[in-house]
Tab-separated table of C-alpha atoms in Angstrom:
chain	number	residue	atom	x	y	z
A	1	MET	CA	-0.006	-0.001	-0.112
A	2	ASN	CA	1.529	3.460	-0.755
A	3	SER	CA	1.674	5.578	2.029
A	4	VAL	CA	0.102	9.063	2.108
A	5	SER	CA	1.821	12.114	3.819
A	6	GLU	CA	-0.026	14.497	5.986
A	7	ASN	CA	0.271	17.368	3.389
A	8	GLN	CA	-0.622	15.089	0.414
A	9	LYS	CA	-4.477	15.646	-0.520
A	10	VAL	CA	-6.625	12.523	-0.413
A	11	THR	CA	-8.405	11.878	-3.328
A	12	PRO	CA	-10.701	9.106	-4.471
A	13	GLU	CA	-8.101	7.718	-6.784
A	14	ILE	CA	-5.984	7.440	-3.647
A	15	VAL	CA	-8.834	6.068	-1.401
A	16	TRP	CA	-9.496	3.458	-4.245
A	17	GLU	CA	-6.016	2.412	-4.565
A	18	ALA	CA	-5.618	1.694	-1.019
A	19	PHE	CA	-9.003	-0.524	-0.888
A	20	ARG	CA	-7.522	-2.337	-4.214
A	21	GLU	CA	-4.052	-2.944	-2.270
A	22	THR	CA	-5.912	-4.022	0.819
A	23	ASP	CA	-8.084	-6.572	-1.193
A	24	ARG	CA	-5.360	-7.732	-3.061
A	25	GLN	CA	-3.408	-8.324	0.259
A	26	LEU	CA	-6.393	-10.172	1.606
A	27	LYS	CA	-6.830	-12.517	-1.462
A	28	GLU	CA	-3.137	-13.532	-1.321
A	29	SER	CA	-3.737	-14.022	2.284
A	30	ARG	CA	-6.467	-16.232	1.980
A	31	ALA	CA	-4.932	-18.177	-1.076
A	32	ASN	CA	-2.033	-18.603	1.251
A	33	PHE	CA	-4.128	-20.093	4.049
A	34	ASP	CA	-6.209	-21.973	1.701
A	35	ARG	CA	-2.839	-23.658	0.144
A	36	GLU	CA	-1.256	-24.180	3.730
A	37	LEU	CA	-4.548	-25.645	4.930
A	38	LYS	CA	-4.781	-27.926	1.853
A	39	GLU	CA	-1.130	-29.317	2.154
A	40	SER	CA	-1.680	-29.800	5.903
A	41	ARG	CA	-4.956	-31.746	5.271
A	42	ALA	CA	-2.888	-33.901	2.323
A	43	ASP	CA	0.246	-34.375	4.909
A	44	PHE	CA	-2.562	-35.401	7.550
A	45	ASP	CA	-4.347	-37.995	5.114
A	46	ARG	CA	-0.919	-39.379	4.193
A	47	ARG	CA	0.099	-39.798	7.834
A	48	MET	CA	-3.425	-41.628	8.303
A	49	GLU	CA	-2.893	-43.729	5.333
A	50	ASP	CA	0.595	-44.801	6.765
A	51	TYR	CA	-0.778	-45.381	9.991
A	52	ASP	CA	-3.750	-47.580	8.450
A	53	ARG	CA	-1.224	-49.554	6.373
A	54	GLN	CA	1.498	-49.853	9.146
A	55	ARG	CA	-1.627	-51.138	11.753
A	56	LYS	CA	-3.010	-53.607	8.945
A	57	GLU	CA	0.795	-54.853	8.273
A	58	SER	CA	1.027	-55.260	12.085
A	59	ASN	CA	-2.041	-56.773	12.272
A	60	ALA	CA	-1.202	-59.222	9.637
A	61	ASP	CA	2.038	-60.119	10.922
A	62	PHE	CA	0.362	-60.630	14.545
A	63	ASP	CA	-2.088	-62.919	12.962
A	64	ARG	CA	0.530	-64.758	10.939
A	65	GLN	CA	2.622	-65.112	13.855
A	66	ARG	CA	-0.431	-66.239	15.989
A	67	LYS	CA	-1.336	-68.878	13.510
A	68	GLU	CA	2.261	-70.021	13.574
A	69	SER	CA	2.452	-70.334	17.196
A	70	ASN	CA	-0.844	-72.206	17.126
A	71	ALA	CA	0.355	-74.452	14.489
A	72	ASP	CA	3.739	-75.092	16.451
A	73	PHE	CA	1.748	-75.677	19.584
A	74	ASP	CA	-0.727	-78.148	18.067
A	75	ARG	CA	2.466	-79.995	16.471
A	76	ARG	CA	4.079	-80.448	19.976
A	77	ILE	CA	1.004	-81.445	21.570
A	78	LYS	CA	0.328	-84.079	18.978
A	79	LYS	CA	4.040	-85.213	19.180
A	80	LEU	CA	3.669	-85.395	22.958
A	81	GLU	CA	0.577	-87.211	22.650
A	82	GLU	CA	2.117	-89.991	20.345
A	83	LEU	CA	5.129	-90.215	22.742
A	84	THR	CA	2.748	-90.564	25.687
A	85	GLY	CA	0.550	-93.142	23.872
A	86	SER	CA	3.829	-94.987	22.719
A	87	TRP	CA	5.257	-95.196	26.436
A	88	ALA	CA	1.540	-96.104	27.665
A	89	ASN	CA	1.444	-98.704	25.140
A	90	ASN	CA	4.982	-99.780	25.867
A	91	HIS	CA	4.402	-100.201	29.435
A	92	GLY	CA	1.134	-101.942	28.888
A	93	ALA	CA	2.524	-104.472	26.531
A	94	PHE	CA	5.416	-104.928	29.232
A	95	ALA	CA	2.848	-105.843	31.970
A	96	GLU	CA	0.802	-108.074	29.810
A	97	ASP	CA	3.686	-109.931	28.704
A	98	TYR	CA	5.053	-110.114	32.395
A	99	PHE	CA	1.778	-111.338	33.719
A	100	PHE	CA	1.193	-113.912	30.911
A	101	ASN	CA	4.650	-115.515	31.074
A	102	SER	CA	4.114	-115.877	34.674
A	103	PHE	CA	0.891	-117.741	34.386
A	104	GLU	CA	2.128	-119.672	31.645
A	105	LYS	CA	4.942	-121.137	33.515
A	106	GLY	CA	2.626	-122.894	35.594
A	107	LYS	CA	0.802	-120.535	38.005
A	108	GLN	CA	-2.273	-122.029	36.567
A	109	ASN	CA	-3.717	-123.458	39.987
A	110	PHE	CA	-5.312	-120.629	41.568
A	111	PHE	CA	-9.024	-119.416	42.517
A	112	GLY	CA	-9.145	-122.812	44.192
A	113	GLU	CA	-9.065	-124.371	40.581
A	114	ARG	CA	-6.630	-125.464	37.919
A	115	PHE	CA	-7.277	-124.277	34.584
A	116	ASP	CA	-6.819	-126.211	31.328
A	117	ARG	CA	-6.230	-123.247	28.882
A	118	ILE	CA	-4.640	-119.833	29.239
A	119	GLU	CA	-5.280	-117.362	26.190
A	120	LYS	CA	-3.736	-113.824	25.715
A	121	ASN	CA	-5.710	-110.758	24.117
A	122	VAL	CA	-8.965	-112.579	23.473
A	123	HIS	CA	-10.872	-110.177	21.144
A	124	THR	CA	-14.610	-110.240	20.201
A	125	HIS	CA	-15.655	-111.185	16.933
A	126	LEU	CA	-16.665	-108.641	14.449
A	127	ASP	CA	-20.199	-109.203	14.841
A	128	ALA	CA	-20.082	-109.329	18.595
A	129	LYS	CA	-23.050	-107.907	20.510
A	130	ILE	CA	-20.498	-105.913	22.705
A	131	LYS	CA	-16.841	-105.238	21.452
A	132	ASP	CA	-14.273	-105.819	24.104
A	133	GLU	CA	-11.088	-107.290	24.842
A	134	TYR	CA	-9.887	-109.560	27.535
A	135	ASP	CA	-6.038	-109.589	28.489
A	136	ILE	CA	-5.688	-113.084	29.941
A	137	VAL	CA	-8.601	-115.515	30.108
A	138	PHE	CA	-8.202	-118.962	32.096
A	139	ILE	CA	-10.717	-121.695	31.104
A	140	ASN	CA	-11.409	-125.269	31.963
A	141	GLY	CA	-14.644	-127.425	31.976
A	142	LYS	CA	-16.647	-125.416	34.594
A	143	SER	CA	-15.039	-121.947	34.844
A	144	VAL	CA	-13.503	-119.153	33.236
A	145	ALA	CA	-11.148	-116.536	34.877
A	146	ILE	CA	-10.870	-113.125	33.220
A	147	ILE	CA	-7.511	-111.143	34.426
A	148	GLU	CA	-7.598	-107.267	33.458
A	149	ILE	CA	-4.044	-105.992	33.265
A	150	LYS	CA	-2.534	-102.691	34.011
A	151	TYR	CA	0.788	-101.135	34.373
A	152	LYS	CA	-0.537	-98.732	36.874
A	153	ALA	CA	-3.883	-99.822	38.209
A	154	HIS	CA	-6.547	-97.197	39.407
A	155	GLU	CA	-9.640	-97.296	41.382
A	156	ARG	CA	-11.516	-96.258	38.124
A	157	ASN	CA	-10.409	-99.574	36.474
A	158	ILE	CA	-12.573	-101.478	38.869
A	159	PRO	CA	-15.905	-101.217	37.041
A	160	GLN	CA	-14.127	-102.039	33.777
A	161	VAL	CA	-13.307	-105.171	35.286
A	162	ILE	CA	-16.694	-106.263	36.684
A	163	LYS	CA	-18.152	-105.395	33.357
A	164	LYS	CA	-16.003	-107.997	31.828
A	165	ALA	CA	-17.869	-110.629	33.198
A	166	GLU	CA	-20.973	-109.507	31.574
A	167	THR	CA	-19.872	-108.719	27.864
A	168	PHE	CA	-18.023	-112.103	28.151
A	169	ARG	CA	-21.241	-113.908	28.619
A	170	ALA	CA	-22.837	-112.166	25.950
A	171	ASN	CA	-20.031	-112.400	23.528
A	172	PHE	CA	-19.004	-116.011	24.651
A	173	PRO	CA	-22.380	-117.994	24.960
A	174	ASN	CA	-20.836	-121.262	24.882
A	175	TYR	CA	-19.345	-120.210	28.497
A	176	ALA	CA	-22.574	-118.793	29.629
A	177	SER	CA	-23.079	-121.437	32.338
A	178	HIS	CA	-19.460	-121.217	33.604
A	179	GLN	CA	-18.502	-119.882	36.523
A	180	ILE	CA	-16.815	-116.517	36.099
A	181	TYR	CA	-13.884	-115.030	38.276
A	182	LEU	CA	-12.329	-111.770	37.828
A	183	GLY	CA	-8.793	-110.538	38.777
A	184	LEU	CA	-6.948	-107.321	38.444
A	185	ALA	CA	-3.329	-107.416	37.810
A	186	SER	CA	-0.943	-104.392	38.135
A	187	MET	CA	2.906	-103.633	38.630
A	188	SER	CA	1.842	-101.644	41.532
A	189	PHE	CA	-1.188	-101.546	43.920
A	190	TYR	CA	-1.794	-98.814	46.502
A	191	PRO	CA	-3.700	-99.893	49.807
A	192	LYS	CA	-7.288	-98.513	48.784
A	193	LEU	CA	-7.261	-99.982	45.469
A	194	GLU	CA	-6.466	-103.340	46.859
A	195	LYS	CA	-9.108	-103.067	49.544
A	196	GLU	CA	-11.690	-101.804	46.942
A	197	CYS	CA	-10.822	-104.904	44.763
A	198	MET	CA	-11.227	-107.160	47.966
A	199	ASN	CA	-14.528	-105.797	48.728
A	200	GLN	CA	-15.746	-106.316	45.191
A	201	GLY	CA	-14.628	-109.864	45.289
A	202	ILE	CA	-11.807	-109.330	42.550
A	203	ALA	CA	-8.465	-111.220	42.648
A	204	VAL	CA	-5.455	-108.982	43.430
A	205	VAL	CA	-2.617	-109.808	41.170
A	206	LYS	CA	0.638	-108.073	41.814
A	207	GLN	CA	4.178	-108.037	41.187
A	208	VAL	CA	6.166	-108.391	44.526
A	209	GLY	CA	9.861	-108.638	43.912
A	210	ASP	CA	10.493	-111.207	40.943
A	211	THR	CA	7.239	-113.058	42.092
A	212	VAL	CA	3.491	-112.926	41.084
A	213	VAL	CA	1.277	-112.966	44.124
A	214	ILE	CA	-2.466	-113.381	44.009
A	215	ASN	CA	-4.930	-112.391	46.924
A	216	ASP	CA	-8.150	-114.282	46.416
A	217	SER	CA	-9.118	-114.726	49.610
A	218	ASN	CA	-12.508	-112.630	49.255
A	219	LEU	CA	-13.086	-114.261	45.531
A	220	LYS	CA	-16.605	-114.202	44.319
A	221	VAL	CA	-18.325	-115.864	41.274
A	222	PHE	CA	-19.649	-113.298	38.819
């Protein structure tokens, strides 16, 4: 804007020129403001886009790591289950072989009877009424003795043992009139388990040192 001295006469032209200069400066300031606002908004949008991209990448990376971790965890659990199952099967097979070999060497006089045959891992037929398996079965002309074998027995095994008499009669009707005795064999027994077996009339067959000991003092016919 042109300055006006005190002695200079103010004319309409000078006033008009002053208005035009002020208007130009206002327009210029407005244009600068609009440009800066637009640049700021564009910069803000760029920052938000970068934030959203980084967030999506971070979420995708997190999901990928989570899936990889879950997959790795599942693989480890499966491997552990396979190892545990293998150990359990090995222990179970060892116990079955141990007791079967002990009986096969002449320990067939027990439960007050002598048994003529001893069978291992007796399976039901494909068309059997009730699928079941019997670890050791002793047979003579009037009686059947079924021995359930566990590497480390527990009280929860007792109902399983008792059910063997029912399934055996159903699956092998030729022995329906035979007396059935039941026994639980294990490499170790704890007092409560042994007592409960006796209360239920189940023979306790256990390892004591290098010897198989049978407690059938409270045996009953099922």
